[in-house]
mmCIF file of C-alpha atoms in Angstrom:
data_model
loop_
_atom_site.group_PDB
_atom_site.id
_atom_site.type_symbol
_atom_site.label_atom_id
_atom_site.label_comp_id
_atom_site.label_asym_id
_atom_site.label_seq_id
_atom_site.Cartn_x
_atom_site.Cartn_y
_atom_site.Cartn_z
ATOM 1 C CA MET A 1 0.000 0.000 0.000
ATOM 2 C CA LYS A 2 1.353 3.400 -0.975
ATOM 3 C CA ALA A 3 1.563 6.090 1.702
ATOM 4 C CA VAL A 4 3.092 9.479 2.400
ATOM 5 C CA ARG A 5 5.208 10.063 5.502
ATOM 6 C CA PHE A 6 6.378 13.413 6.876
ATOM 7 C CA THR A 7 7.726 14.943 10.065
ATOM 8 C CA LEU A 8 5.410 17.459 11.744
ATOM 9 C CA SER A 9 6.746 19.743 14.465
ATOM 10 C CA GLY A 10 6.542 23.229 15.949
ATOM 11 C CA LYS A 11 7.809 25.433 18.722
ATOM 12 C CA ASN A 12 4.412 25.197 20.459
ATOM 13 C CA ALA A 13 0.980 23.701 19.849
ATOM 14 C CA PHE A 14 -2.483 24.124 21.342
ATOM 15 C CA PHE A 15 -5.256 21.592 20.644
ATOM 16 C CA LYS A 16 -8.006 23.074 22.769
ATOM 17 C CA LYS A 17 -10.187 20.892 24.936
ATOM 18 C CA PRO A 18 -13.823 22.011 24.606
ATOM 19 C CA GLU A 19 -14.335 21.932 28.386
ATOM 20 C CA VAL A 20 -13.612 25.516 29.480
ATOM 21 C CA ASN A 21 -12.105 26.159 32.898
ATOM 22 C CA ALA A 22 -12.836 29.503 34.572
ATOM 23 C CA TYR A 23 -9.130 30.368 34.653
ATOM 24 C CA TYR A 24 -7.313 28.229 32.076
ATOM 25 C CA TYR A 25 -7.777 26.731 28.618
ATOM 26 C CA PHE A 26 -6.291 23.237 28.439
ATOM 27 C CA THR A 27 -4.816 21.297 25.508
ATOM 28 C CA TYR A 28 -4.857 17.659 24.512
ATOM 29 C CA GLY A 29 -1.462 16.038 24.956
ATOM 30 C CA GLN A 30 -1.155 14.919 21.317
ATOM 31 C CA ILE A 31 -2.363 16.024 17.912
ATOM 32 C CA HIS A 32 -5.562 14.118 17.166
ATOM 33 C CA LYS A 33 -7.171 12.995 13.911
ATOM 34 C CA VAL A 34 -9.726 15.834 13.613
ATOM 35 C CA ALA A 35 -7.009 18.491 14.165
ATOM 36 C CA LEU A 36 -4.793 16.753 11.595
ATOM 37 C CA LEU A 37 -7.631 16.699 9.055
ATOM 38 C CA GLY A 38 -8.165 20.416 9.720
ATOM 39 C CA MET A 39 -4.496 21.054 8.911
ATOM 40 C CA PHE A 40 -4.812 19.042 5.683
ATOM 41 C CA GLY A 41 -7.961 21.032 4.861
ATOM 42 C CA ALA A 42 -6.014 24.284 5.223
ATOM 43 C CA ILE A 43 -3.279 22.948 2.930
ATOM 44 C CA ALA A 44 -5.860 21.946 0.290
ATOM 45 C CA GLY A 45 -7.915 25.146 0.690
ATOM 46 C CA TYR A 46 -11.130 23.564 1.966
ATOM 47 C CA ASP A 47 -13.622 25.597 3.989
ATOM 48 C CA GLY A 48 -13.750 25.258 7.770
ATOM 49 C CA TYR A 49 -16.394 25.762 10.446
ATOM 50 C CA ALA A 50 -16.646 29.536 9.931
ATOM 51 C CA GLN A 51 -17.356 29.223 6.187
ATOM 52 C CA LYS A 52 -19.974 26.485 6.509
ATOM 53 C CA LYS A 53 -23.553 27.535 5.704
ATOM 54 C CA TRP A 54 -25.491 25.406 8.142
ATOM 55 C CA THR A 55 -28.996 24.213 7.311
ATOM 56 C CA VAL A 56 -31.688 26.128 9.204
ATOM 57 C CA ARG A 57 -34.176 23.580 10.531
ATOM 58 C CA LYS A 58 -37.748 24.273 11.478
ATOM 59 C CA LYS A 59 -39.546 22.654 14.362
ATOM 60 C CA GLY A 60 -40.436 19.092 13.447
ATOM 61 C CA ASP A 61 -37.774 18.711 10.732
ATOM 62 C CA SER A 62 -35.729 15.526 10.927
ATOM 63 C CA LEU A 63 -32.038 15.687 11.817
ATOM 64 C CA ILE A 64 -29.520 15.599 8.996
ATOM 65 C CA GLU A 65 -25.791 14.984 9.039
ATOM 66 C CA GLU A 66 -23.637 17.887 7.838
ATOM 67 C CA TYR A 67 -19.989 18.773 8.289
ATOM 68 C CA PRO A 68 -17.539 21.557 7.408
ATOM 69 C CA GLU A 69 -16.079 21.029 3.930
ATOM 70 C CA PHE A 70 -12.661 19.896 5.188
ATOM 71 C CA TYR A 71 -14.179 17.101 7.262
ATOM 72 C CA GLU A 72 -16.719 16.080 4.637
ATOM 73 C CA LYS A 73 -13.915 15.555 2.114
ATOM 74 C CA LEU A 74 -11.196 14.145 4.374
ATOM 75 C CA ARG A 75 -12.940 12.155 7.117
ATOM 76 C CA ASN A 76 -12.207 8.803 5.433
ATOM 77 C CA LEU A 77 -8.435 9.335 5.305
ATOM 78 C CA LYS A 78 -6.494 6.603 7.094
ATOM 79 C CA ILE A 79 -3.714 8.057 9.246
ATOM 80 C CA SER A 80 -1.073 6.900 11.701
ATOM 81 C CA ILE A 81 0.663 9.151 14.252
ATOM 82 C CA VAL A 82 4.081 8.286 15.693
ATOM 83 C CA PRO A 83 5.148 10.515 18.630
ATOM 84 C CA ARG A 84 8.806 11.539 18.503
ATOM 85 C CA ASN A 85 9.008 13.109 21.974
ATOM 86 C CA GLU A 86 10.496 10.765 24.553
ATOM 87 C CA ARG A 87 7.961 8.120 25.624
ATOM 88 C CA GLY A 88 5.256 10.113 23.836
ATOM 89 C CA TYR A 89 5.141 12.759 26.550
ATOM 90 C CA ILE A 90 5.168 16.374 25.347
ATOM 91 C CA PRO A 91 5.968 18.982 28.043
ATOM 92 C CA LYS A 92 3.214 21.529 28.754
ATOM 93 C CA LYS A 93 3.425 25.052 30.111
ATOM 94 C CA ILE A 94 0.830 27.671 31.027
ATOM 95 C CA GLN A 95 1.198 30.843 28.950
ATOM 96 C CA THR A 96 -0.422 34.130 30.017
ATOM 97 C CA PHE A 97 -1.063 36.948 27.556
ATOM 98 C CA ASN A 98 -3.417 39.878 26.944
ATOM 99 C CA ASN A 99 -6.170 40.026 24.370
ATOM 100 C CA SER A 100 -6.598 43.788 23.991
ATOM 101 C CA VAL A 101 -8.587 44.087 20.754
ATOM 102 C CA GLY A 102 -11.171 46.150 22.648
ATOM 103 C CA TYR A 103 -14.111 43.782 22.320
ATOM 104 C CA ALA A 104 -12.462 40.812 24.047
ATOM 105 C CA CYS A 105 -14.481 41.306 27.217
ATOM 106 C CA ALA A 106 -16.956 43.641 28.874
ATOM 107 C CA GLU A 107 -14.514 44.884 31.479
ATOM 108 C CA GLN A 108 -13.315 48.459 31.415
ATOM 109 C CA GLY A 109 -10.681 48.868 28.731
ATOM 110 C CA GLY A 110 -11.767 45.686 26.931
ATOM 111 C CA ASN A 111 -8.606 43.818 27.947
ATOM 112 C CA LEU A 112 -8.908 40.065 28.537
ATOM 113 C CA ILE A 113 -6.136 38.141 30.307
ATOM 114 C CA VAL A 114 -5.880 34.717 28.653
ATOM 115 C CA LYS A 115 -4.166 31.716 30.228
ATOM 116 C CA GLU A 116 -3.549 28.757 27.916
ATOM 117 C CA GLN A 117 -1.722 25.471 28.335
ATOM 118 C CA TRP A 118 0.675 24.971 25.377
ATOM 119 C CA LEU A 119 2.612 21.934 24.246
ATOM 120 C CA GLU A 120 6.335 22.681 23.989
ATOM 121 C CA ASN A 121 8.462 21.468 21.052
ATOM 122 C CA PRO A 122 6.084 18.727 19.853
ATOM 123 C CA ILE A 123 7.228 16.450 17.040
ATOM 124 C CA TRP A 124 5.545 13.537 15.264
ATOM 125 C CA ASN A 125 5.962 11.341 12.212
ATOM 126 C CA ILE A 126 2.669 11.333 10.298
ATOM 127 C CA TYR A 127 1.598 8.665 7.796
ATOM 128 C CA VAL A 128 -1.360 8.882 5.390
ATOM 129 C CA LEU A 129 -2.480 5.966 3.207
ATOM 130 C CA LEU A 130 -2.820 6.966 -0.445
ATOM 131 C CA ASP A 131 -6.039 5.063 -1.086
ATOM 132 C CA CYS A 132 -8.247 7.873 -2.419
ATOM 133 C CA GLU A 133 -8.114 11.008 -4.578
ATOM 134 C CA GLU A 134 -8.099 13.399 -1.613
ATOM 135 C CA ALA A 135 -5.118 11.638 -0.024
ATOM 136 C CA GLU A 136 -3.237 11.760 -3.336
ATOM 137 C CA GLN A 137 -3.900 15.517 -3.574
ATOM 138 C CA ILE A 138 -2.626 16.154 -0.040
ATOM 139 C CA ALA A 139 0.498 14.073 -0.711
ATOM 140 C CA GLN A 140 1.215 15.980 -3.924
ATOM 141 C CA MET A 141 0.910 19.360 -2.205
ATOM 142 C CA LEU A 142 3.123 18.226 0.680
ATOM 143 C CA GLU A 143 5.731 16.875 -1.711
ATOM 144 C CA ASN A 144 5.801 20.185 -3.629
ATOM 145 C CA ASN A 145 5.790 22.371 -0.466
ATOM 146 C CA LYS A 146 2.507 24.006 -1.481
ATOM 147 C CA CYS A 147 -0.504 25.090 0.553
ATOM 148 C CA VAL A 148 -3.552 27.318 0.049
ATOM 149 C CA TYR A 149 -3.720 28.397 3.701
ATOM 150 C CA MET A 150 -0.886 28.295 6.216
ATOM 151 C CA PRO A 151 -0.945 25.052 8.258
ATOM 152 C CA TYR A 152 -0.736 25.432 12.020
ATOM 153 C CA LEU A 153 -0.848 23.275 15.138
ATOM 154 C CA GLY A 154 -4.304 23.862 16.561
ATOM 155 C CA LYS A 155 -4.189 27.665 16.535
ATOM 156 C CA ASN A 156 -2.777 30.233 14.114
ATOM 157 C CA ASP A 157 -0.235 31.346 16.749
ATOM 158 C CA HIS A 158 1.540 28.018 16.264
ATOM 159 C CA LEU A 159 2.874 27.479 12.752
ATOM 160 C CA ALA A 160 3.419 23.897 11.631
ATOM 161 C CA ASP A 161 6.849 22.843 10.370
ATOM 162 C CA ILE A 162 6.536 20.062 7.770
ATOM 163 C CA LYS A 163 9.740 18.301 6.682
ATOM 164 C CA HIS A 164 11.078 15.069 5.196
ATOM 165 C CA VAL A 165 8.062 14.322 2.983
ATOM 166 C CA THR A 166 8.524 10.816 1.584
ATOM 167 C CA LEU A 167 6.380 8.588 -0.627
ATOM 168 C CA LEU A 168 6.769 4.937 0.294
ATOM 169 C CA ASP A 169 5.282 1.466 0.052
ATOM 170 C CA LEU A 170 3.964 -0.088 3.253
ATOM 171 C CA GLU A 171 3.582 -3.815 3.766
ATOM 172 C CA THR A 172 0.169 -5.001 4.961
ATOM 173 C CA ILE A 173 0.601 -7.430 7.852
ATOM 174 C CA VAL A 174 -1.539 -9.571 10.125
ATOM 175 C CA LEU A 175 -0.077 -10.325 13.558
ATOM 176 C CA LYS A 176 -1.621 -11.704 16.730
ATOM 177 C CA GLU A 177 0.995 -10.166 19.010
ATOM 178 C CA THR A 178 3.426 -7.325 18.249
ATOM 179 C CA GLU A 179 4.871 -4.039 19.409
ATOM 180 C CA ILE A 180 3.143 -1.078 17.729
ATOM 181 C CA SER A 181 5.302 1.966 17.009
ATOM 182 C CA SER A 182 2.414 4.428 16.613
ATOM 183 C CA MET A 183 -0.486 5.693 18.687
ATOM 184 C CA PHE A 184 -3.373 3.225 18.495
ATOM 185 C CA PRO A 185 -6.981 2.984 19.718
ATOM 186 C CA LYS A 186 -6.919 0.963 22.936
ATOM 187 C CA GLN A 187 -9.814 -1.200 21.777
ATOM 188 C CA ILE A 188 -7.751 -2.904 19.044
ATOM 189 C CA GLY A 189 -6.022 -5.188 21.533
ATOM 190 C CA GLU A 190 -4.680 -5.908 24.993
ATOM 191 C CA ILE A 191 -1.322 -4.828 26.382
ATOM 192 C CA CYS A 192 0.860 -7.792 27.402
ATOM 193 C CA LEU A 193 2.401 -7.122 30.800
ATOM 194 C CA PRO A 194 6.103 -8.028 31.081
ATOM 195 C CA ASP A 195 7.442 -10.855 33.239
ATOM 196 C CA ASP A 196 9.187 -9.883 36.457
ATOM 197 C CA GLU A 197 12.499 -11.086 34.977
ATOM 198 C CA ASP A 198 12.243 -8.726 32.012
ATOM 199 C CA GLU A 199 14.652 -5.824 32.282
ATOM 200 C CA ILE A 200 13.168 -3.605 29.597
ATOM 201 C CA GLU A 201 12.288 -0.068 30.638
ATOM 202 C CA GLU A 202 8.641 -0.182 29.692
ATOM 203 C CA PHE A 203 6.406 2.856 29.256
ATOM 204 C CA LYS A 204 2.752 3.453 28.495
ATOM 205 C CA TYR A 205 1.089 6.719 27.469
ATOM 206 C CA GLU A 206 -2.718 6.796 27.435
ATOM 207 C CA GLU A 207 -5.169 9.593 26.665
ATOM 208 C CA LYS A 208 -8.752 9.992 25.487
ATOM 209 C CA LEU A 209 -8.589 11.898 22.172
ATOM 210 C CA PRO A 210 -11.079 13.037 19.498
ATOM 211 C CA ILE A 211 -11.305 10.620 16.582
ATOM 212 C CA ARG A 212 -14.321 11.910 14.649
ATOM 213 C CA LEU A 213 -17.127 14.497 14.572
ATOM 214 C CA ASP A 214 -20.753 13.750 15.334
ATOM 215 C CA GLY A 215 -22.774 14.409 12.185
ATOM 216 C CA HIS A 216 -25.659 16.129 13.974
ATOM 217 C CA THR A 217 -23.835 18.290 16.503
ATOM 218 C CA ASN A 218 -20.266 18.436 15.084
ATOM 219 C CA LEU A 219 -19.021 17.750 18.611
ATOM 220 C CA TYR A 220 -16.028 15.472 19.144
ATOM 221 C CA GLU A 221 -16.428 11.727 19.523
ATOM 222 C CA TYR A 222 -13.613 10.053 21.463
ATOM 223 C CA ASP A 223 -11.504 6.926 21.683
ATOM 224 C CA THR A 224 -8.846 6.082 24.251
ATOM 225 C CA PHE A 225 -5.412 6.000 22.591
ATOM 226 C CA CYS A 226 -2.226 4.315 23.776
ATOM 227 C CA TYR A 227 1.460 4.571 22.974
ATOM 228 C CA THR A 228 3.746 1.953 24.514
ATOM 229 C CA ASN A 229 6.780 -0.229 23.928
ATOM 230 C CA LEU A 230 4.995 -3.250 25.410
ATOM 231 C CA PRO A 231 3.660 -5.971 23.086
ATOM 232 C CA ILE A 232 -0.002 -5.830 22.069
ATOM 233 C CA ARG A 233 -2.232 -8.886 21.753
ATOM 234 C CA VAL A 234 -4.121 -7.727 18.669
ATOM 235 C CA LYS A 235 -7.853 -8.365 18.299
ATOM 236 C CA GLU A 236 -8.520 -6.448 15.087
ATOM 237 C CA ALA A 237 -6.518 -3.627 13.491
ATOM 238 C CA ASN A 238 -5.267 -2.155 10.214
ATOM 239 C CA LEU A 239 -1.538 -2.830 10.617
ATOM 240 C CA TYR A 240 1.203 -1.885 8.155
ATOM 241 C CA LYS A 241 4.976 -2.198 8.266
ATOM 242 C CA ASP A 242 7.492 0.556 7.463
ATOM 243 C CA GLU A 243 10.938 -1.091 7.717
ATOM 244 C CA LYS A 244 10.987 -2.243 11.370
ATOM 245 C CA LYS A 245 8.051 -0.100 12.507
ATOM 246 C CA ILE A 246 4.569 -1.602 12.916
ATOM 247 C CA LEU A 247 1.925 1.083 12.416
ATOM 248 C CA ALA A 248 -1.760 1.161 13.312
ATOM 249 C CA PHE A 249 -3.991 3.173 10.957
ATOM 250 C CA TYR A 250 -7.425 4.524 11.825
#
């Protein structure tokens, strides 16, 4: 199976959690699929949430599924995310700054003090399967260093650095037990705990992350994702091999 692989990094990133704290805005600890599709949509020039003309429903009308253009076109892309920060953990730091545009808040002077939690120096290897026209278009634009809108990491304060774009062939594999080099949905298998005699320095990163949008509300739907160097007893998964790396696509 053909795929495109590239390194994605930045000085900072902010993938906002929708739950708003009274004092801080928090970030997810990793880039998630919906945010990655939004970045691809910017590269391809697709419309986002702000440009979407939502259907006005009257009382009694049945619900319909509708999405922003970027998600409508790209939601079926198969991706794999390989964290490059040590053990998958990306340091976070609270940043405080002023929003003084004048209409930021109702307080005198219109100055709003914003406190956000940013990821520091995140880096990932991203894979996309080239199994559809939209994926081929994204790969071509990445390979030629082209974009319609500037890609960023969750917020336009954080520009995305895209390097080492490579087209490659991945080997489809079926394994009952293996180490997986990428993030993967926890439901695809069970983690095999090491024996007491094993001297490996094992690690496990786990976080609930957005994986898709609900068609009626456009709110996030979640899966629990893992990243570990422990073997996985695989139940069902789309696994591919890149040299020695076993990758899970979703």
